[in-house]
PDB file of C-alpha atoms in Angstrom:
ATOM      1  CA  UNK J 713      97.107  63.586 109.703  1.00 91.00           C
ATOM      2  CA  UNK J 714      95.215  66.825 109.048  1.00 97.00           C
ATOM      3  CA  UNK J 715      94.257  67.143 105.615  1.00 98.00           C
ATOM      4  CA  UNK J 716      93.768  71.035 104.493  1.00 98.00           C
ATOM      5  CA  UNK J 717      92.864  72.245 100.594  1.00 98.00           C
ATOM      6  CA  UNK J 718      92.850  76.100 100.632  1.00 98.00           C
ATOM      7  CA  UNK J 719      91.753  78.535  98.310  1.00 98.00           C
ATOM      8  CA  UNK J 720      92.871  81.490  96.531  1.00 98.00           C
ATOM      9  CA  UNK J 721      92.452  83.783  93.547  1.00 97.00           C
ATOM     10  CA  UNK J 722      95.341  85.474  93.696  1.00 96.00           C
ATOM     11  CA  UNK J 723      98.861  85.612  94.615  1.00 93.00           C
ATOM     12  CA  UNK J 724      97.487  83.830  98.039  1.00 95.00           C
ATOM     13  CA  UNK J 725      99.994  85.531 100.312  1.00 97.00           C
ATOM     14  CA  UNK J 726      97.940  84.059 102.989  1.00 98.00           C
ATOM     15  CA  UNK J 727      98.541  80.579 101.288  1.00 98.00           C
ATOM     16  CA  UNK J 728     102.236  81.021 100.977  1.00 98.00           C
ATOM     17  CA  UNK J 729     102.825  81.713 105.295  1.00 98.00           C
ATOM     18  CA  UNK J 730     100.290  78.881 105.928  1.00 98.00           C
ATOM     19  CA  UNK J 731     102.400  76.659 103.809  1.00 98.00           C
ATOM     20  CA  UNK J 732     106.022  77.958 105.413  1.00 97.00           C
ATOM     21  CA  UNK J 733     104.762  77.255 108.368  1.00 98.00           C
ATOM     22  CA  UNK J 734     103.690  74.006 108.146  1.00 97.00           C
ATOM     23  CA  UNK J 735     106.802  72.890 106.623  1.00 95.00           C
ATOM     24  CA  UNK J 736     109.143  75.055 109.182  1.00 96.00           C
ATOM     25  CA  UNK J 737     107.425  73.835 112.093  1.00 96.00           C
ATOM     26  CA  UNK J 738     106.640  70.113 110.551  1.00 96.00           C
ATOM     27  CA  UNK J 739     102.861  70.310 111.207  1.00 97.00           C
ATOM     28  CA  UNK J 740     101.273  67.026 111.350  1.00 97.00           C
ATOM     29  CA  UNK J 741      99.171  68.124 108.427  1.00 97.00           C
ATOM     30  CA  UNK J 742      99.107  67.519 104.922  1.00 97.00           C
ATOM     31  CA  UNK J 743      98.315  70.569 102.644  1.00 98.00           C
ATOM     32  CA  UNK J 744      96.123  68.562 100.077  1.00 98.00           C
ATOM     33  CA  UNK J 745      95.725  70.667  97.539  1.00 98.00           C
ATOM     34  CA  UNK J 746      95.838  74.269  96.444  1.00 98.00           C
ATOM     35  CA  UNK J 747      92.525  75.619  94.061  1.00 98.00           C
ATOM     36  CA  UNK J 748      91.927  78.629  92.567  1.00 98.00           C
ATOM     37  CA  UNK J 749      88.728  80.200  90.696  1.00 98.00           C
ATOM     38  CA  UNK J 750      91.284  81.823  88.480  1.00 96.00           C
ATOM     39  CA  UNK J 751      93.470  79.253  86.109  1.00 96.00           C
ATOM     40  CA  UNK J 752      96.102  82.067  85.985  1.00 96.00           C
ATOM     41  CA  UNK J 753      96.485  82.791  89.517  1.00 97.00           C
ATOM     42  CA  UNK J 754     100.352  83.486  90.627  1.00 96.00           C
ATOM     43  CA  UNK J 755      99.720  81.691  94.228  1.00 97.00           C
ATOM     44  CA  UNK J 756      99.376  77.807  92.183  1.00 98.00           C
ATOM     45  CA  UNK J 757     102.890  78.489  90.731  1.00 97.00           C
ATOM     46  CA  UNK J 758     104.145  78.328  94.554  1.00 97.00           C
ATOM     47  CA  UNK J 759     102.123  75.824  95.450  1.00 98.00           C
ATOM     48  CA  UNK J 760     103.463  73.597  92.584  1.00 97.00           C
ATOM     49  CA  UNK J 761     107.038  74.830  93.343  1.00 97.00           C
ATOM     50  CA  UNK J 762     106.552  73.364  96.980  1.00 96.00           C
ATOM     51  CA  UNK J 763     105.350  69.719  95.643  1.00 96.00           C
ATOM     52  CA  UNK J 764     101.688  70.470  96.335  1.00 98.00           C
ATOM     53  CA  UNK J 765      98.986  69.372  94.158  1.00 98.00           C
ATOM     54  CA  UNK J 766      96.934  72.669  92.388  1.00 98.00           C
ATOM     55  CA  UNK J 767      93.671  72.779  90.400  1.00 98.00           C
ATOM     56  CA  UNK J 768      91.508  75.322  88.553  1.00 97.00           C
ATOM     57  CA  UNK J 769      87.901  75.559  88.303  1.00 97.00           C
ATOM     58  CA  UNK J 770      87.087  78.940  86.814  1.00 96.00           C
ATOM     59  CA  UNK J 771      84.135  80.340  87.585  1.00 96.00           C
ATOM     60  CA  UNK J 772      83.493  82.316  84.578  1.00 95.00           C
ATOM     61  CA  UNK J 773      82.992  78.736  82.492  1.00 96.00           C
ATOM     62  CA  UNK J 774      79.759  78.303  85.199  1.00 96.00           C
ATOM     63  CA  UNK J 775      76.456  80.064  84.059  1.00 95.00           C
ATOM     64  CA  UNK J 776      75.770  81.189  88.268  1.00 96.00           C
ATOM     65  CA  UNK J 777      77.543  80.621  91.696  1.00 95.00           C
ATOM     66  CA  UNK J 778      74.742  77.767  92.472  1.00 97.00           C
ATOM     67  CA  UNK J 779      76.421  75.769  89.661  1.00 98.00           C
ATOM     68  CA  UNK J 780      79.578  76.856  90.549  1.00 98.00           C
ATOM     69  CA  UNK J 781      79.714  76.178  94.083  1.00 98.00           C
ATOM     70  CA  UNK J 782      78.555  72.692  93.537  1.00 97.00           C
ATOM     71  CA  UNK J 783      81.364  71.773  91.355  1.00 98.00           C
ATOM     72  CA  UNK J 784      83.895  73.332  93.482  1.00 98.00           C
ATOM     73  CA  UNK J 785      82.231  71.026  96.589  1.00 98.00           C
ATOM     74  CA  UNK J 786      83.007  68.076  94.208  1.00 98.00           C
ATOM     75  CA  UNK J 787      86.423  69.111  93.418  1.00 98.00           C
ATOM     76  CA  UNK J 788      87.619  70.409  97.051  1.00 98.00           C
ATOM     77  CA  UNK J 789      85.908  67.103  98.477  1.00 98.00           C
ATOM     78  CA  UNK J 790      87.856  64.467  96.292  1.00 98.00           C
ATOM     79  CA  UNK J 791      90.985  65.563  98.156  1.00 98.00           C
ATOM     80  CA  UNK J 792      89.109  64.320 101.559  1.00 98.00           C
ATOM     81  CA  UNK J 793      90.148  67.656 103.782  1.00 98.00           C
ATOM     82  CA  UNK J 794      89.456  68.298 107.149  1.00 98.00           C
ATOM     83  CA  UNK J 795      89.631  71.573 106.889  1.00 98.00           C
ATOM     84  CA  UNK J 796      88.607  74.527 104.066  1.00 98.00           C
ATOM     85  CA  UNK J 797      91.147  77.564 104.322  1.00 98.00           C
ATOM     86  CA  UNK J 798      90.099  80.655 102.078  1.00 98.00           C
ATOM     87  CA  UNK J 799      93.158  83.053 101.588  1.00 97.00           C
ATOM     88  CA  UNK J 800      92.299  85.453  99.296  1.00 94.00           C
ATOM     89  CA  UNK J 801      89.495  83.717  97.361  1.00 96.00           C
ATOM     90  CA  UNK J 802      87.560  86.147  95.649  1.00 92.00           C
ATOM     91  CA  UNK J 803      83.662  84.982  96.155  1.00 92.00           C
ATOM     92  CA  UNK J 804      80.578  85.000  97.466  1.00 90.00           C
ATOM     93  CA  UNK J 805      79.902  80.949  98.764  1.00 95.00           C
ATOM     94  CA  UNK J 806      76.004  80.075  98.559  1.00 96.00           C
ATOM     95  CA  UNK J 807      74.790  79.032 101.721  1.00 96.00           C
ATOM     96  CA  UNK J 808      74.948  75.271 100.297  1.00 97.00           C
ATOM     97  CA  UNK J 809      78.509  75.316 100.243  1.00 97.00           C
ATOM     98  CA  UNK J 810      79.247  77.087 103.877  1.00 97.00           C
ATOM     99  CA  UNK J 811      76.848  74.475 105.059  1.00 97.00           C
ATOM    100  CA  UNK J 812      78.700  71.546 103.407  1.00 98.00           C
ATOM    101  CA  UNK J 813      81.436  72.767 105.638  1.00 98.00           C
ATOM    102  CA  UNK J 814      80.615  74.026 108.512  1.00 95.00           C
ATOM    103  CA  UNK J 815      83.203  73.463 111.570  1.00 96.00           C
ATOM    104  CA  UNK J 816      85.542  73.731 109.178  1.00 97.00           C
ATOM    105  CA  UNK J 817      85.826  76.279 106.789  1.00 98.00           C
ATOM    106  CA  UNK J 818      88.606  79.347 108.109  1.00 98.00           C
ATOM    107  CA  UNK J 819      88.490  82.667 105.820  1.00 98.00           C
ATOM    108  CA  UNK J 820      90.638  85.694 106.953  1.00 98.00           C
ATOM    109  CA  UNK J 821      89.210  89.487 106.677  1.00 97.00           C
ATOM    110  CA  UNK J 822      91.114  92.269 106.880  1.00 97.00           C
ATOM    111  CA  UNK J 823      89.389  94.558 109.527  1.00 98.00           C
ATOM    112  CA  UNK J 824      88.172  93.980 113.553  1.00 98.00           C
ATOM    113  CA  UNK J 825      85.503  92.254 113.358  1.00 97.00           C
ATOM    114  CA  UNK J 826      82.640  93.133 113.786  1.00 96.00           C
ATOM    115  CA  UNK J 827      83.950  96.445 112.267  1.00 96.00           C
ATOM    116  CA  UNK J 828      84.187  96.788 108.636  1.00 96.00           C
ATOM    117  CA  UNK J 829      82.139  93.538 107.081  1.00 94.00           C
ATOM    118  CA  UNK J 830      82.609  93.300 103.748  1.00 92.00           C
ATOM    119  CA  UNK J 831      85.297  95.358 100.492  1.00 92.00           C
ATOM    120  CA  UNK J 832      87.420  98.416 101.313  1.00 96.00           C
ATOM    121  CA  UNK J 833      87.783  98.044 105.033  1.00 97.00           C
ATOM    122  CA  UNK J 834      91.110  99.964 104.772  1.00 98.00           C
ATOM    123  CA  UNK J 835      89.067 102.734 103.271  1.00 98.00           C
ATOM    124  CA  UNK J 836      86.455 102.360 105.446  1.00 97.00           C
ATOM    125  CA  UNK J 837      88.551 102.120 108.885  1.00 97.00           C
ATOM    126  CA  UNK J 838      90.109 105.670 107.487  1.00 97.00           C
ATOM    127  CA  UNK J 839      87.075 107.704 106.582  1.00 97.00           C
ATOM    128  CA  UNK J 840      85.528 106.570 109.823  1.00 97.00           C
ATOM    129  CA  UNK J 841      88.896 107.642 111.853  1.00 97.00           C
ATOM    130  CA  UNK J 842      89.534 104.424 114.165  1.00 97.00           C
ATOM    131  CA  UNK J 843      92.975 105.173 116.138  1.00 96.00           C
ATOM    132  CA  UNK J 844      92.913 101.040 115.522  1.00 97.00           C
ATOM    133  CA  UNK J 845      92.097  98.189 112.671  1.00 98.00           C
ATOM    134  CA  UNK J 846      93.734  95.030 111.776  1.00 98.00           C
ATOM    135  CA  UNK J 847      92.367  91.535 111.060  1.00 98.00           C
ATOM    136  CA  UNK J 848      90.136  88.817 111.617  1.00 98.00           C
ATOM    137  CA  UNK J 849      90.416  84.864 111.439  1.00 98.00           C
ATOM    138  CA  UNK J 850      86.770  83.040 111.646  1.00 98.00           C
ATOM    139  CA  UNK J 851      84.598  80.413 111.018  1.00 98.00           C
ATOM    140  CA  UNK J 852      82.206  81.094 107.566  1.00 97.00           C
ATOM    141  CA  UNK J 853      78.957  80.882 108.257  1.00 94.00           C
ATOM    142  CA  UNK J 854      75.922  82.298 105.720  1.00 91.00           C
ATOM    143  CA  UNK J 855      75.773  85.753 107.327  1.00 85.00           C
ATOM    144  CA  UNK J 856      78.819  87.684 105.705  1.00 83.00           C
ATOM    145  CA  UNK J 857      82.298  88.193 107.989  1.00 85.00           C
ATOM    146  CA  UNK J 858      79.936  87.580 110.534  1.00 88.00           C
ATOM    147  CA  UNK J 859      81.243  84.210 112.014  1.00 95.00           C
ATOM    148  CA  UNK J 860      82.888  83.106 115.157  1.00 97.00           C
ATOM    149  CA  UNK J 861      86.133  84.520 115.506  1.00 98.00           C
ATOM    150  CA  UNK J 862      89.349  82.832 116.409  1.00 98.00           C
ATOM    151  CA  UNK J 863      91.883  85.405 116.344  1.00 98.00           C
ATOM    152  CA  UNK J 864      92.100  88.930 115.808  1.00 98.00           C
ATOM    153  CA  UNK J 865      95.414  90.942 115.478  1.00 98.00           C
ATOM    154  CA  UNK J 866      95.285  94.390 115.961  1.00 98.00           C
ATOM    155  CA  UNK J 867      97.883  97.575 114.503  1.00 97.00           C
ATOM    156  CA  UNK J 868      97.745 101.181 115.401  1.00 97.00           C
ATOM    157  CA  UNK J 869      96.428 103.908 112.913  1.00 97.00           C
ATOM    158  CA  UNK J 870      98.420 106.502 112.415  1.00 96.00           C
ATOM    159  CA  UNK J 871      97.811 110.134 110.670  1.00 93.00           C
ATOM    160  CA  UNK J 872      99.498 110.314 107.632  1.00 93.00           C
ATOM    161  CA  UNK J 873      97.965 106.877 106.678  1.00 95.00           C
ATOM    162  CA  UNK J 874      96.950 105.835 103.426  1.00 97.00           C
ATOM    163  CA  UNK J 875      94.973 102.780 102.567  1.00 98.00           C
ATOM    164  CA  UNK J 876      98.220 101.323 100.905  1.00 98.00           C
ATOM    165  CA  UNK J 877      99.885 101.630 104.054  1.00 97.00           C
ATOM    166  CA  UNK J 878      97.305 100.338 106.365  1.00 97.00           C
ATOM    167  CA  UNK J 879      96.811  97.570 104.078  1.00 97.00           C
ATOM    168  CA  UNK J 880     100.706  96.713 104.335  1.00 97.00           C
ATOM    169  CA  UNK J 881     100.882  96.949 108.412  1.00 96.00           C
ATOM    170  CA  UNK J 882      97.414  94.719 108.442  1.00 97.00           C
ATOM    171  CA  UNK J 883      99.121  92.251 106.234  1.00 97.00           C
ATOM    172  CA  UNK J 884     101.903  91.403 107.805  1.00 97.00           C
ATOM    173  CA  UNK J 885      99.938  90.465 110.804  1.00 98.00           C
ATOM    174  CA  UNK J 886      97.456  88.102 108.668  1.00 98.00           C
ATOM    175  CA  UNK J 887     100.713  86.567 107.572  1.00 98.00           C
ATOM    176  CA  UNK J 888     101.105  85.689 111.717  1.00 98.00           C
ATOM    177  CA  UNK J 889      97.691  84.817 113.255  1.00 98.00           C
ATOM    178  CA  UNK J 890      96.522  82.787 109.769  1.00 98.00           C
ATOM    179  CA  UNK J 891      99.155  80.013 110.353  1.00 98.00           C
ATOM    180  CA  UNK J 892      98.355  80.001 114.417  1.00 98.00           C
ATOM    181  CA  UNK J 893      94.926  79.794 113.778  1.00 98.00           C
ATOM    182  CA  UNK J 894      95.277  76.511 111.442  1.00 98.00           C
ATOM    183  CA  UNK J 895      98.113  75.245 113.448  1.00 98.00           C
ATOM    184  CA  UNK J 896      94.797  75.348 116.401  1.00 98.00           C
ATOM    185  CA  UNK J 897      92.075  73.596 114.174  1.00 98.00           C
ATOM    186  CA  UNK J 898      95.397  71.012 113.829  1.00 98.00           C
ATOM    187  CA  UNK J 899      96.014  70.330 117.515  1.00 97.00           C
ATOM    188  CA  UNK J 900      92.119  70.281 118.211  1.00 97.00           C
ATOM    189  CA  UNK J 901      92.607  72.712 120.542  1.00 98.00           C
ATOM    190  CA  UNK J 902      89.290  75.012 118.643  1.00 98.00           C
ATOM    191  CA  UNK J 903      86.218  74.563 120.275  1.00 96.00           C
ATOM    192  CA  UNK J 904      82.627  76.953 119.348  1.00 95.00           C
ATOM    193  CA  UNK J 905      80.525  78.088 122.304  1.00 93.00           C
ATOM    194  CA  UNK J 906      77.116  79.863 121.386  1.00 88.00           C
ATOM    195  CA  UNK J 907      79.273  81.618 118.663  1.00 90.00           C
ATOM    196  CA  UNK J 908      82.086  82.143 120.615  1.00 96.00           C
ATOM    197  CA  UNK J 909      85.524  80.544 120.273  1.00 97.00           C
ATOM    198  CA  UNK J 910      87.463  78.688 123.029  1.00 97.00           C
ATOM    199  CA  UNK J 911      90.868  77.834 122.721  1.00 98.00           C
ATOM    200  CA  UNK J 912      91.863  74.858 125.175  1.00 97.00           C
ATOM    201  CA  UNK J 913      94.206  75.227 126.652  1.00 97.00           C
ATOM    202  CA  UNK J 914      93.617  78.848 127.062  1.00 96.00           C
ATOM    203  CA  UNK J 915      95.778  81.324 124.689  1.00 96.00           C
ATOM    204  CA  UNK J 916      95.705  84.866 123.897  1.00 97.00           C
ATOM    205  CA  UNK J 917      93.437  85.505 120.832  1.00 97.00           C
ATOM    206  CA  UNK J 918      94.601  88.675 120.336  1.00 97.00           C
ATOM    207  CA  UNK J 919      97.658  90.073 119.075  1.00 95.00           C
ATOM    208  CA  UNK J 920      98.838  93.765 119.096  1.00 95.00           C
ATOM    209  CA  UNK J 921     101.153  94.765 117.098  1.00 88.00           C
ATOM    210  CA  UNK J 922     102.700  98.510 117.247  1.00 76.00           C
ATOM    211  CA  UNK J 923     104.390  98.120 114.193  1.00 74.00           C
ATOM    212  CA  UNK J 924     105.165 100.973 111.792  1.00 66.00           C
TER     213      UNK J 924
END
């Protein structure tokens, strides 16, 4: 069985339809554990409301991210997971800790890839006029939202937009292709070609949505 520990900072909205879906559509995973940088964060009530173990490590207690990182390592690695899911966690990882995981680390960014890297991508896709954004599901590798993709969904832009909005229409597509993607790291059905992602057998990697 699949063991998965994912991250947040938040509310982890990303958390909460990865964990729905495992339970709805009786994944053979186990969700491990739930962490957060943030000892107040709203997502590790849910977590603990649906009988999964949560910890804390907060990162202000840490004097820099090396230090950090290392202890987080220690405390995401004595839950023995498979795979690292970041949904909403709110750092920069040092190389040393993308490394410690690589193959299996899964972070979700809210733009097209490679389109909008980094904060404000709603902003961003707005002031630069796209007629289309969404988001991105990929491997973390050192070079930021710059790792192989798995799945991208994609929503139309339309002109009375605001980022509020866009960021609404682009969520409720993360909340879709974020469980898929971990349901395909599951069935061992991800495989990485020069950077590229293969999903055996085949399956669109790509939804559109034309929701309003």
């Amino acid at each position: 069985m699949t063991s998965i520990v994912i991250l947040i900072s938040g509310r982890g909205s990303n958390m909460e339809a990865i964990v729905r879906a495992a339970q709805n559509e009786a994944w053979p995973a186990q969700i491990s554990a739930v962490i957060s940088n943030r000892p107040d964060a709203a997502g590790l009530d849910f977590a603990r409301s649906h009988g999964i173990p949560v910890a804390s490590l907060d990162h202000r207690q840490f004097p820099n991210r090396s230090a950090f990182d290392a202890e987080l390592v220690k405390l995401i690695d004595s839950y023995k997971p498979d795979l690292v899911v970041l949904a909403g966690f709110m750092r920069i990882l040092t190389g040393e800790f993308v490394n410690h995981y690589e193959g299996r680390l899964l972070n979700i960014h809210p733009s097209l890839l490679p389109l909008f890297p980094g904060l404000a991508t709603h902003e961003q896709a707005l002031e630069a006029g796209v007629k289309e954004h969404g988001a991105t599901v990929h491997f973390v590798t050192e070079a930021l939202d710059h790792g192989p993709m798995v799945i991208q969904a994609s929503v139309p832009v339309f002109s009375g937009d605001t980022a509020d909005t866009l960021a609404h229409r682009v969520l409720k597509q993360e909340h879709i292709i974020y469980p898929r993607a971990v349901r395909w790291f599951i069935d061992n059905r991800i495989s990485i070609d020069q950077n590229r992602v293969l999903i055996s057998p085949p399956e669109s990697q790509l939804l559109v949505s034309q929701d309003k």
